[in-house]
Coordinates of C-alpha atoms and ligand atoms in Angstrom, one line a residue:
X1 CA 134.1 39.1 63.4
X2 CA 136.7 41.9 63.7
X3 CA 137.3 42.9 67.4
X4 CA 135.7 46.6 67.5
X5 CA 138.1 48.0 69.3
X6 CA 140.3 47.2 65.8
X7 CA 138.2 49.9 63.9
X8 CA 138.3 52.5 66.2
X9 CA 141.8 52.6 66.8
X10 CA 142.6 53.3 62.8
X11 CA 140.5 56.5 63.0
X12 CA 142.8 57.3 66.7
X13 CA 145.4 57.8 63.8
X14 CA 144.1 60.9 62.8
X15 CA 144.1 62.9 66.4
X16 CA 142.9 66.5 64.4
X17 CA 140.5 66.3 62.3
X18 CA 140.0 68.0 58.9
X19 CA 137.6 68.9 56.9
X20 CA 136.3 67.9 53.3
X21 CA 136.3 70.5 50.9
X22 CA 136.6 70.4 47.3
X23 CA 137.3 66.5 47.0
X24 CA 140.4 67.1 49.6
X25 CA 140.7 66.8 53.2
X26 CA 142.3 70.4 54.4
X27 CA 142.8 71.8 57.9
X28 CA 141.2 73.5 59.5
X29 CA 142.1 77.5 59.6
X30 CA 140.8 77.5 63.6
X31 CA 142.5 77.5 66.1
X32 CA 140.5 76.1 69.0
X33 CA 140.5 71.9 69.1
X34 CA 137.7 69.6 71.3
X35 CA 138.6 66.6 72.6
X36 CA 136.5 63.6 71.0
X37 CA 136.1 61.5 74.0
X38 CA 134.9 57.5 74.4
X39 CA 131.9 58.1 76.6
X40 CA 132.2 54.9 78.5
X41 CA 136.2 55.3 79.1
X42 CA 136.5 58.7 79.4
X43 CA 139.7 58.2 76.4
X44 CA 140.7 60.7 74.2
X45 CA 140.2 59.4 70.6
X46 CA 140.7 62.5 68.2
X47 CA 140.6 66.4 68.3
X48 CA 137.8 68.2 66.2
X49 CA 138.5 71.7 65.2
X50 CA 136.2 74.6 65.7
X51 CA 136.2 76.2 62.1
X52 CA 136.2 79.6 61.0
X53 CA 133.7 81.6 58.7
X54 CA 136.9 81.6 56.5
X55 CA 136.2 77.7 56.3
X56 CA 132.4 77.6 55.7
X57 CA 132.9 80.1 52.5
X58 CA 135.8 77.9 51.3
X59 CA 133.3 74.9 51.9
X60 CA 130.0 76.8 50.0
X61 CA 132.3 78.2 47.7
X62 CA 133.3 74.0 46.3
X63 CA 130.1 73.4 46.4
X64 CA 128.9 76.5 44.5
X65 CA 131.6 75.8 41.6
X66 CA 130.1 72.1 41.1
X67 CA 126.6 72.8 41.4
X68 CA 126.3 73.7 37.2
X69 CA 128.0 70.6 36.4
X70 CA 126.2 68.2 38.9
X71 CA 122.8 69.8 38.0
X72 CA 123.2 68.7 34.5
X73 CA 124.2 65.6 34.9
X74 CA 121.1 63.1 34.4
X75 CA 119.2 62.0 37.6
X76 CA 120.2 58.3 36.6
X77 CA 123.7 58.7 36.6
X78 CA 123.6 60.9 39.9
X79 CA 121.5 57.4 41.0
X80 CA 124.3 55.6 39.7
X81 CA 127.0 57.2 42.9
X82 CA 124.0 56.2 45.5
X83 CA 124.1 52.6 44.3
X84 CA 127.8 52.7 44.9
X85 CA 127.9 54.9 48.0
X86 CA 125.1 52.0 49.3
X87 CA 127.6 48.9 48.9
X88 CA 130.6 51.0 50.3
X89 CA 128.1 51.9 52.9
X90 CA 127.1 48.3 53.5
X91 CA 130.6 46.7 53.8
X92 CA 131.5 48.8 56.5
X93 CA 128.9 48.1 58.6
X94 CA 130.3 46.8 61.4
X95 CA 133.4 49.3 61.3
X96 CA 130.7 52.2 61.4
X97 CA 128.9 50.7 63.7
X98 CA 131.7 50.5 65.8
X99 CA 133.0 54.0 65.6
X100 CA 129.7 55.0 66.5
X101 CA 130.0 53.3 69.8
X102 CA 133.5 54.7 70.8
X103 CA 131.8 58.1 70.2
X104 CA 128.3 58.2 71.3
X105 CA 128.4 55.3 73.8
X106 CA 125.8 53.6 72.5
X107 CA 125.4 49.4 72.6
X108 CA 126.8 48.1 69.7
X109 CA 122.8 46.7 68.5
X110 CA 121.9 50.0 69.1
X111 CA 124.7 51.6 66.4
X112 CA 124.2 48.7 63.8
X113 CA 120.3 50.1 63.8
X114 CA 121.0 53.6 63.7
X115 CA 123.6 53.1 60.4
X116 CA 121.0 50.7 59.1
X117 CA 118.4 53.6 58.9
X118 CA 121.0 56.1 57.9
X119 CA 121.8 53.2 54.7
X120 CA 118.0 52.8 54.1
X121 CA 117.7 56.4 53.3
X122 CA 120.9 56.0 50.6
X123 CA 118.5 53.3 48.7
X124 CA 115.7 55.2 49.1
X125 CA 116.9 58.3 47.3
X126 CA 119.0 56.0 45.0
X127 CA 115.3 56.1 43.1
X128 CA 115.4 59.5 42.2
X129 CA 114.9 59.1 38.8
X130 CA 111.0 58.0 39.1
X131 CA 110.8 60.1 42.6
X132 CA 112.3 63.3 40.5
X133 CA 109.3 63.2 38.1
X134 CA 107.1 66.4 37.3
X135 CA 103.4 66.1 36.5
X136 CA 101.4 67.3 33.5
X137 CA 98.5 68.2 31.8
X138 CA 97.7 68.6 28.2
X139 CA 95.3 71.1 27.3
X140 CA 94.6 73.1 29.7
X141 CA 93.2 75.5 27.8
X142 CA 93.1 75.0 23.9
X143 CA 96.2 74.3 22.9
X144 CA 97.8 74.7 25.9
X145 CA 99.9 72.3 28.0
X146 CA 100.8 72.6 31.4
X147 CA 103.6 70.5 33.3
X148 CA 105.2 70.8 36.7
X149 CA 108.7 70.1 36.7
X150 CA 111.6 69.6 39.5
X151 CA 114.9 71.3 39.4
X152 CA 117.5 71.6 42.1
X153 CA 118.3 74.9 44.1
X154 CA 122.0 75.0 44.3
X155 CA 124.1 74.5 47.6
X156 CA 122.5 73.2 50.8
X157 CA 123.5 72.6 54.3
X158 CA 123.0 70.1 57.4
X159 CA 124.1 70.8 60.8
X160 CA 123.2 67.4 62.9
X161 CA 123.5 66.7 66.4
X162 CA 125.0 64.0 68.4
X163 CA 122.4 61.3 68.9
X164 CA 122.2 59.8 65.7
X165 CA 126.4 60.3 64.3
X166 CA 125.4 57.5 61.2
X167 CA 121.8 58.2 60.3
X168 CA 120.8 61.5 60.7
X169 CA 123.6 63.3 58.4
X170 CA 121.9 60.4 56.1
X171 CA 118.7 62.2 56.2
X172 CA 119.7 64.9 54.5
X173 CA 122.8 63.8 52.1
X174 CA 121.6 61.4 49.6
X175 CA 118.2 63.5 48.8
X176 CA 120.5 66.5 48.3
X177 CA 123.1 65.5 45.6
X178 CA 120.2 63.0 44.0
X179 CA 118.2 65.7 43.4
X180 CA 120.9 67.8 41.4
X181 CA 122.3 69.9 44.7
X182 CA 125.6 70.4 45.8
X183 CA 125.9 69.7 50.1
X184 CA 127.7 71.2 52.8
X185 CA 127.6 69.0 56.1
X186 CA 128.4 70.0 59.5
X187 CA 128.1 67.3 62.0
X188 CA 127.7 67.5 65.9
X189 CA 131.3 68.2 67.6
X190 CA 130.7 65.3 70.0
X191 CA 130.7 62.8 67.2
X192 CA 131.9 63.8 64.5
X193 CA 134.4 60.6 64.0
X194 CA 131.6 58.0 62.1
X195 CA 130.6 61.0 59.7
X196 CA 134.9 61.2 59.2
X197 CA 134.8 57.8 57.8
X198 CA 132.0 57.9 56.1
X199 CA 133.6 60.7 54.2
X200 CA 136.5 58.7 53.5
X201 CA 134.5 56.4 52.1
X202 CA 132.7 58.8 50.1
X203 CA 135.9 60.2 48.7
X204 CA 136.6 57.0 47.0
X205 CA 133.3 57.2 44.3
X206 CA 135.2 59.8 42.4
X207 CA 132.4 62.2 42.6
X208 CA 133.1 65.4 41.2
X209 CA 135.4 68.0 43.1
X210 CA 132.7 69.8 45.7
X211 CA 129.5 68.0 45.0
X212 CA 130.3 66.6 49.0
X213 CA 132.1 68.9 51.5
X214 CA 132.4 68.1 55.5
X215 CA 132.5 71.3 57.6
X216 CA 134.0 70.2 61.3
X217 CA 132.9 72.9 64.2
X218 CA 130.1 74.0 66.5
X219 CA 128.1 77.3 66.2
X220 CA 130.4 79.7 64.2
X221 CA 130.4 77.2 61.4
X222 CA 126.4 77.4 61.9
X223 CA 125.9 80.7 61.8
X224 CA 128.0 80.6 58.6
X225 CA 126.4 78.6 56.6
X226 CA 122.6 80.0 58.1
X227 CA 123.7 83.4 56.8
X228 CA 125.6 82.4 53.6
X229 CA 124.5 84.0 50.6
X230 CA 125.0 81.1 48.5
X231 CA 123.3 78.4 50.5
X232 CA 119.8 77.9 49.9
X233 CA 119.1 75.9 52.1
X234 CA 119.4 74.2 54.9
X235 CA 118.2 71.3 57.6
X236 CA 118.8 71.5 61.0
X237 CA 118.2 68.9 63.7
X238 CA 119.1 69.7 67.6
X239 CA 117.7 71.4 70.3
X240 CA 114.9 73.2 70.1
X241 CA 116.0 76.8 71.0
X242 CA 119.0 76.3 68.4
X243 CA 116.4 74.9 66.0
X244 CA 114.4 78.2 66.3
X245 CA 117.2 80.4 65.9
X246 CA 118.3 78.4 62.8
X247 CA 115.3 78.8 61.4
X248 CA 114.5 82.4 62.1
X249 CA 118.2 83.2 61.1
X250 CA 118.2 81.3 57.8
X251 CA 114.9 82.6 56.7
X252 CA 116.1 86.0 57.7
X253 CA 118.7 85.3 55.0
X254 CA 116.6 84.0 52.5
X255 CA 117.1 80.1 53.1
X256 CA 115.0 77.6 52.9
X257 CA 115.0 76.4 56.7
X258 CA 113.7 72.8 57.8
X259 CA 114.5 73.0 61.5
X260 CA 113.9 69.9 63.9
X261 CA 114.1 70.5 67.3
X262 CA 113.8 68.6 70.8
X263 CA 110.9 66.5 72.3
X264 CA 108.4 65.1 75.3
X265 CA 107.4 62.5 74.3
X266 CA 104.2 61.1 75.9
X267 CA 103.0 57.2 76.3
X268 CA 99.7 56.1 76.9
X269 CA 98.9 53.3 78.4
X270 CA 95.5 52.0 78.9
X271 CA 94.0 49.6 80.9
X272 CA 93.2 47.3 78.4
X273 CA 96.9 47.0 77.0
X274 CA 98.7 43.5 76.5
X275 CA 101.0 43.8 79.1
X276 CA 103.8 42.4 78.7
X277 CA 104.7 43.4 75.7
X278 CA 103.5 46.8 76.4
X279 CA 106.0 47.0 79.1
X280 CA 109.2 45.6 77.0
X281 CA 108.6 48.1 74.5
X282 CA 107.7 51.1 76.8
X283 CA 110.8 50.4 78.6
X284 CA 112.7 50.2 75.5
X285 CA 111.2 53.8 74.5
X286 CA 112.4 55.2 77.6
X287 CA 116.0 53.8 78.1
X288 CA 117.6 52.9 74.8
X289 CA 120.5 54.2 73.7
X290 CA 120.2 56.0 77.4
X291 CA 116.8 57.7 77.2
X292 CA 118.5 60.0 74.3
X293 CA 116.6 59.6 71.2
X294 CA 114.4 62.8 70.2
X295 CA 112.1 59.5 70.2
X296 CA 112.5 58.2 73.6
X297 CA 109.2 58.1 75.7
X298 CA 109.6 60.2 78.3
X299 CA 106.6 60.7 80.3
X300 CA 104.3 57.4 80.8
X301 CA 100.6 58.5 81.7
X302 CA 98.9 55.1 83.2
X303 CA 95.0 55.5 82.6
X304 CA 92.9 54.0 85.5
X305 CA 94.2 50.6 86.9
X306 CA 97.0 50.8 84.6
X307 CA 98.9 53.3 86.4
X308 CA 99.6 50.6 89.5
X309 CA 100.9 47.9 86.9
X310 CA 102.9 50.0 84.8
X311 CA 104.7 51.3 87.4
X312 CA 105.1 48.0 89.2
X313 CA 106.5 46.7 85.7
X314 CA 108.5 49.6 84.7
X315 CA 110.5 48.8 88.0
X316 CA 111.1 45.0 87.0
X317 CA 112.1 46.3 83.7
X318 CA 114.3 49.0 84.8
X319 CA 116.5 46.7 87.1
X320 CA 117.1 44.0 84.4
X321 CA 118.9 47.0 82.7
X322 CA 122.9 46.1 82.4
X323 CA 124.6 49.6 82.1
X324 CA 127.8 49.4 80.7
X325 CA 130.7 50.0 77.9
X326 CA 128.1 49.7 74.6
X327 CA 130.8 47.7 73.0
X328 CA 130.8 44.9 75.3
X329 CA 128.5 41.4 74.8
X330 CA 125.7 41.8 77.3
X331 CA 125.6 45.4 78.2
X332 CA 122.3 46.8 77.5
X333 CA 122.5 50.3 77.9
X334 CA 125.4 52.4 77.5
X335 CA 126.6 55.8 79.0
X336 CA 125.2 59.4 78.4
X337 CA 126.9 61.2 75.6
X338 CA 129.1 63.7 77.7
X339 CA 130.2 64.4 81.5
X340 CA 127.7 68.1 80.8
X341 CA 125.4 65.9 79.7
X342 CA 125.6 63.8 82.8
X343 CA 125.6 66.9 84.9
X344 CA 122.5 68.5 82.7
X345 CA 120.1 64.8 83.7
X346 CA 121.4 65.4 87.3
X347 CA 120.1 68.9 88.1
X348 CA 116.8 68.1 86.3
X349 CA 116.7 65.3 88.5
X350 CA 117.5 67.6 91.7
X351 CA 114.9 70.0 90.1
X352 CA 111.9 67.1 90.1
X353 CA 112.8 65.9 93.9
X354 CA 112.5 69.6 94.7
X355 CA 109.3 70.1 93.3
X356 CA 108.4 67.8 94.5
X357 CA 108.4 64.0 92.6
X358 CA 108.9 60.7 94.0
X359 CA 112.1 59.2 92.9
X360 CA 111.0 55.4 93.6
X361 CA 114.4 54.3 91.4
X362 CA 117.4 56.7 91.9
X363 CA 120.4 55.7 89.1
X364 CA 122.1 58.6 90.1
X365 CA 125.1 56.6 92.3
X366 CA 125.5 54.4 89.4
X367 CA 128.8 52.9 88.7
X368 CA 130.5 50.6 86.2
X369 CA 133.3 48.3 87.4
X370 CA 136.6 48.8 85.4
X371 CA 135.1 51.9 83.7
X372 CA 135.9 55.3 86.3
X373 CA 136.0 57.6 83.1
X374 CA 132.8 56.8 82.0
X375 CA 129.7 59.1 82.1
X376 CA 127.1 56.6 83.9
X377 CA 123.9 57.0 84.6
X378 CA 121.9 54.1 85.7
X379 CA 118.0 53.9 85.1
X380 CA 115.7 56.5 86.7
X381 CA 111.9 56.6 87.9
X382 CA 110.2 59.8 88.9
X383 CA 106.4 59.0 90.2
X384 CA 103.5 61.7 91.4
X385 CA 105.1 63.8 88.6
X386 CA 102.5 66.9 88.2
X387 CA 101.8 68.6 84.9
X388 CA 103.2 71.9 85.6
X389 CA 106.5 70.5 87.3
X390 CA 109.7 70.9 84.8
X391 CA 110.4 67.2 84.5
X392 CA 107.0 67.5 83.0
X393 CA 107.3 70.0 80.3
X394 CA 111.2 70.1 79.7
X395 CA 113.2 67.7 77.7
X396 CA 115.2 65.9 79.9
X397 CA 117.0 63.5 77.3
X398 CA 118.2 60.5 79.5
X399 CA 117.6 57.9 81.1
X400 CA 114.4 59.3 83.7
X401 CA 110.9 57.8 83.3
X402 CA 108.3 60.5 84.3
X403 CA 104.7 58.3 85.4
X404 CA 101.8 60.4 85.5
X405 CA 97.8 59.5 86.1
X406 CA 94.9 60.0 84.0
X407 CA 91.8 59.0 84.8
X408 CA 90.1 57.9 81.1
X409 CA 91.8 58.5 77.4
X410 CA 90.3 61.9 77.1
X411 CA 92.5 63.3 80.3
X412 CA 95.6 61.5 78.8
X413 CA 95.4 63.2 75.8
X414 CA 94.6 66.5 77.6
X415 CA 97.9 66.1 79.1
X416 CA 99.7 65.1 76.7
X417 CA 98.4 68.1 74.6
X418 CA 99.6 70.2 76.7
X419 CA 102.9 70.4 75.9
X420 CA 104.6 73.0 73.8
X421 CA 106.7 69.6 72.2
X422 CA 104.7 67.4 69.6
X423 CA 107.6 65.3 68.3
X424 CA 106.3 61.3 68.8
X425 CA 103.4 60.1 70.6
X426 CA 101.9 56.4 71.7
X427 CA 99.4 54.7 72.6
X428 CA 99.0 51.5 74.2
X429 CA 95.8 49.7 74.1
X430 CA 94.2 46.5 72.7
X431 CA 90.9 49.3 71.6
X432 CA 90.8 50.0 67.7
X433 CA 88.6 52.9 68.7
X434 CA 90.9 54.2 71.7
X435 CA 93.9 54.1 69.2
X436 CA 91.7 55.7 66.5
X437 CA 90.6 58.6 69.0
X438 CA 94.3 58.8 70.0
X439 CA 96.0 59.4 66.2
X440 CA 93.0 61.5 65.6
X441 CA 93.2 63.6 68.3
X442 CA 96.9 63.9 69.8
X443 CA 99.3 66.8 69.1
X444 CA 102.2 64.9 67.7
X445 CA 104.3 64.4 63.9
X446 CA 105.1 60.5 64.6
X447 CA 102.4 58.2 66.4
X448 CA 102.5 54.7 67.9
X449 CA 99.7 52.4 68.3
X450 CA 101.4 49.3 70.5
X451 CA 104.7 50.6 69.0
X452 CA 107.1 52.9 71.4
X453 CA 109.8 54.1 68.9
X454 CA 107.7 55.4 66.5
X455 CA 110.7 56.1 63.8
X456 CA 109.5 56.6 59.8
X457 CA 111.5 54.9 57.9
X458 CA 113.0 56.4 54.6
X459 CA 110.4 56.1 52.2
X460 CA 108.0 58.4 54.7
X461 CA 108.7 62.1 56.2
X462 CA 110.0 62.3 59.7
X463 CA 109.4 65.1 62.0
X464 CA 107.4 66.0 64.9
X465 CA 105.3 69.8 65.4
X466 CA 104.6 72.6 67.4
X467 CA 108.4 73.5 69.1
X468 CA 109.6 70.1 67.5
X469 CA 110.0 71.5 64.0
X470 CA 110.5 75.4 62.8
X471 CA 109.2 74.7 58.8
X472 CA 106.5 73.0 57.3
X473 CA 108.3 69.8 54.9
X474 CA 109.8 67.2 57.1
X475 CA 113.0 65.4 56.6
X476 CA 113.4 62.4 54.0
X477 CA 111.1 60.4 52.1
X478 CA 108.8 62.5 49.8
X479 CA 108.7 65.9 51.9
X480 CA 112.8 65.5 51.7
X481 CA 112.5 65.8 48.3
X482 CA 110.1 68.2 48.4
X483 CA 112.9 70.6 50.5
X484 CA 115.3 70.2 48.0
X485 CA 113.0 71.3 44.6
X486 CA 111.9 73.7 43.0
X487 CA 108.6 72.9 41.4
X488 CA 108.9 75.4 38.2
X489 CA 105.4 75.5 35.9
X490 CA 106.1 75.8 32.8
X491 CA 103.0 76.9 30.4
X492 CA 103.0 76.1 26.7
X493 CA 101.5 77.2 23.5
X494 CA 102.8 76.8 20.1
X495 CA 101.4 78.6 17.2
Ligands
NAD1 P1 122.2 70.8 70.1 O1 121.1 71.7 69.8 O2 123.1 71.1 71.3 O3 123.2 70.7 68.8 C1 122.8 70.4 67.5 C2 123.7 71.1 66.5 O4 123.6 72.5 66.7 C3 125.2 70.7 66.7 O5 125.7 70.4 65.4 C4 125.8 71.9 67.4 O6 127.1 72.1 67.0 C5 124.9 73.1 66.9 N1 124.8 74.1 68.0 C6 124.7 73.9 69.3 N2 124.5 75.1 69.9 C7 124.4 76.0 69.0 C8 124.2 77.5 69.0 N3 124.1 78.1 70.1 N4 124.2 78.1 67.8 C9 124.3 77.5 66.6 N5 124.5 76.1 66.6 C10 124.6 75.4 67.7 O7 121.6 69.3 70.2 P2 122.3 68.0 70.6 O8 122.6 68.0 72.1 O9 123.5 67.7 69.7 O10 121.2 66.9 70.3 C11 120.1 66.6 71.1 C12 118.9 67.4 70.7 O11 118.5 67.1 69.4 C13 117.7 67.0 71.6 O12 117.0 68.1 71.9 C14 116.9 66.1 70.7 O13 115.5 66.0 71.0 C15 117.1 66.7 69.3 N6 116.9 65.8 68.2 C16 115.7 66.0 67.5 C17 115.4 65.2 66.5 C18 114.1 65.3 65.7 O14 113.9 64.6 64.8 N7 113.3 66.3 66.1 C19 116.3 64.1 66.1 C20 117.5 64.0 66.9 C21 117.8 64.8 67.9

């Protein structure tokens, strides 16, 4: 197998990156440059600029001039650049994969998974032609026929964040061009190298001039495209106060806005659970890829005479952790994205001691030999965590499990209800009526029964509710191609 470190250094090359506008990579017209750095190392690997206003009009403006050309041609055909896009896709695997490491800091397992959900979307929309199909009815009055049909909008945007660099831009991409729309994409600045070649690869389909355009930046180029008059759309996924403003910006403009925003997630576990797998996946939910998935459990309610156990086997879990460079053999959980983010988990740790948690495992000091640069953060355990406390009720998004008490199912879901996040929930029990009461009855888009990363997978809508998603159609699957039609009635007689 090639040696990661091969891959990464190709993209290095390229130190400022451009955009993709129009079929062509162009510069950027801003001035200000980022450093894209290796969380584990701390190295340098490329310069993202901040673009301009200037640059997002340019950007709509491609994608605008395509959209009458692309919307007429046949939804088979459009399939036909999705099949390709999914073998260029596939081949690179392992180089994605890899650049995705360098940038996120993520273990290597981990970045194979997230491109392999990202590809699964590409195959999924690569069936447009059947999912594209209206309905009809004949005679719905005498002589009258009725059908519903699909047709595209025009130009639509995504603005991603860091934690998933491969998948989530693939969320949002292959619905939008499949369904007849032209696409604007603005990835997070922290990662914004795997989306870079991914776009190179792209650029070698021969799709037309502007059906695909790559918008590097941070919240200029968002507030561009959320105010645009000739986007009509456009999916957001981050935190949730940028979520909210996306959302009330975009609608204020006359978008169509699907806006995902942060999480709490909430485990369950019960006293009747199998424990030991319970445990390896709880602990999975809580510290892969470094507690910063909007799916990571992050608060682990122990009903009854579970609480003692869970805890107890949390910490065995915890300690097996190996923290380290996530493209190394062996390492099992990687860095935090950023040195802010680092500092960000820190003062919400300070903030639970001084509320007054119980930090029974502190990875605060932690340290990785050979690696100063890196932003470590080992595993964390907060215990006698309260429900009003803030590492209760604000996201903290690394690698800090909150343990909480409840004394039956009903007080577990209470709790969990409570929260003004309803992203993902679980629920681990070995009751067929506890999990049934707990699906029915918790506040929460994405559910686990025995199952701690409860991720959709293309072919169904992903999204969470409450403050974890301004809009009502989720992303991919059907709702994605739900966001990117208009359903047009058209009413016939004929005399
Ligand atoms: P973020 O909100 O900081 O950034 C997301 C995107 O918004 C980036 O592209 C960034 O450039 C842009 N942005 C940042 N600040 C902005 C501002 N003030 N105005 C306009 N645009 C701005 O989020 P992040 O740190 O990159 O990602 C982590 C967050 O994303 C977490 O809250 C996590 O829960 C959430 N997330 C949610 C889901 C979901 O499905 N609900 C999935 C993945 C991540």
């Amino acid at each position: 197998m090639t040696e990661p470190g091969a891959f990464v250094r190709r993209v290095i090359v390229t130190r400022v990156l451009e955009n993709y506008i129009g079929g062509a990579w162009v510069r950027s017209s801003g001035s200000t440059l980022l450093d894209v750095k290796n969380p584990a190392t701390g190295e340098v690997l490329a310069q993202v600029p901040l673009s301009t206003a200037g640059d997002v009009d340019a950007a709509v403006k491609a994608a605008r001039a395509a959209f009458p050309g692309w919307r007429a041609t046949p939804a088979v055909a459009r399939a036909r650049y999705l099949f390709k896009l999914r073998e260029l896709l596939d081949a690179h695997r392992e180089e994605i994969a890899a650049i995705c490491t360098s940038e996120h800091g993520k273990t290597l397992s981990e970045s194979r998974n997230d491109f392999g959900r990202g590809i699964e979307n590409v195959e999924h929309a690569a069936g447009i032609p059947s999912l594209l199909m209206g309905q009809s009815l004949e005679d719905v009055a005498h002589g009258i026929d009725c059908q519903a049909i699909r047709q595209p909008l025009g130009v639509f945007a995504a603005v991603t964040p860091f934690n998933f660099p491969p998948m989530v831009p693939l969320w949002f991409l292959p619905y939008a061009i499949a369904t007849g729309n032209t696409f604007v994409l603005k990835p997070s600045e922290q990662v914004p190298l795997t989306q870079r070649r991914i776009f190179e690869l792209i650029h070698t389909l021969d799709l037309p001039a502007g059906v695909l355009n790559l918008v590097n930046g941070g919240k200029d180029v968002v507030n561009g495209l959320s105010t645009h008059p000739d986007v009509a759309g456009i999916s957001f996924v981050g935190s949730s106060s940028v979520a909210h403003h996306v959302y009330k910006t975009g609608a204020e403009h006359g978008k169509r806005v699907q806006a995902l925003g942060g999480a709490k997630n909430f485990i369950i576990v019960l006293p009747d659970a199998d424990r030991e797998r319970a445990i390896a996946n709880v602990a999975e939910s809580i510290y892969g890829c470094s507690g910063q998935r909007c799916l990571a459990g992050s608060i682990v309610v122990g009903v009854g005479e579970a609480y003692e156990w869970v805890r107890e086997a949390l910490h065995a879990a915890a300690k097996n952790i190996v923290l380290g460079d996530g493209s190394k053999p062996g390492v099992t959980m990687g860095p935090v994205v950023s040195a802010a983010a680092k500092d960000r988990i820190l003062s919400m740790i300070e903030k639970g001691l001084q509320e007054g948690a119980k930090l029974t495992l502190d990875g605060r000091g932690a340290t990785v030999e050979g690696c100063p640069g890196g932003n470590w953060l080992g595993p964390s355990i907060f215990e006698e965590v309260t429900p009003d406390m803030t590492i209760a009720t604000e996201e903290i998004f690394g690698p800090v499990a909150c343990l909480m008490r409840a004394a039956n199912l009903d007080e577990a879901i209470a709790l969990a209800n409570r929260s003004r996040y309803g992203n993902a929930a679980s629920v681990y029990t070995t009751s067929g009526k506890a999990a049934r009461q707990f699906h029915n009855q918790i506040e929460a888009g994405m559910v686990g029964v025995n199952i701690g990363v409860a991720a959709p997978m293309a072919f169904f809508p992903f999204g969470g509710q409450k403050a974890s998603l301004y809009g009502d159609l989720k992303a991919h699957g059907s709702a994605g191609v739900d966001f990117y039609t208009e359903r047009k009635i058209v009413i016939t007689r004929w005399f």
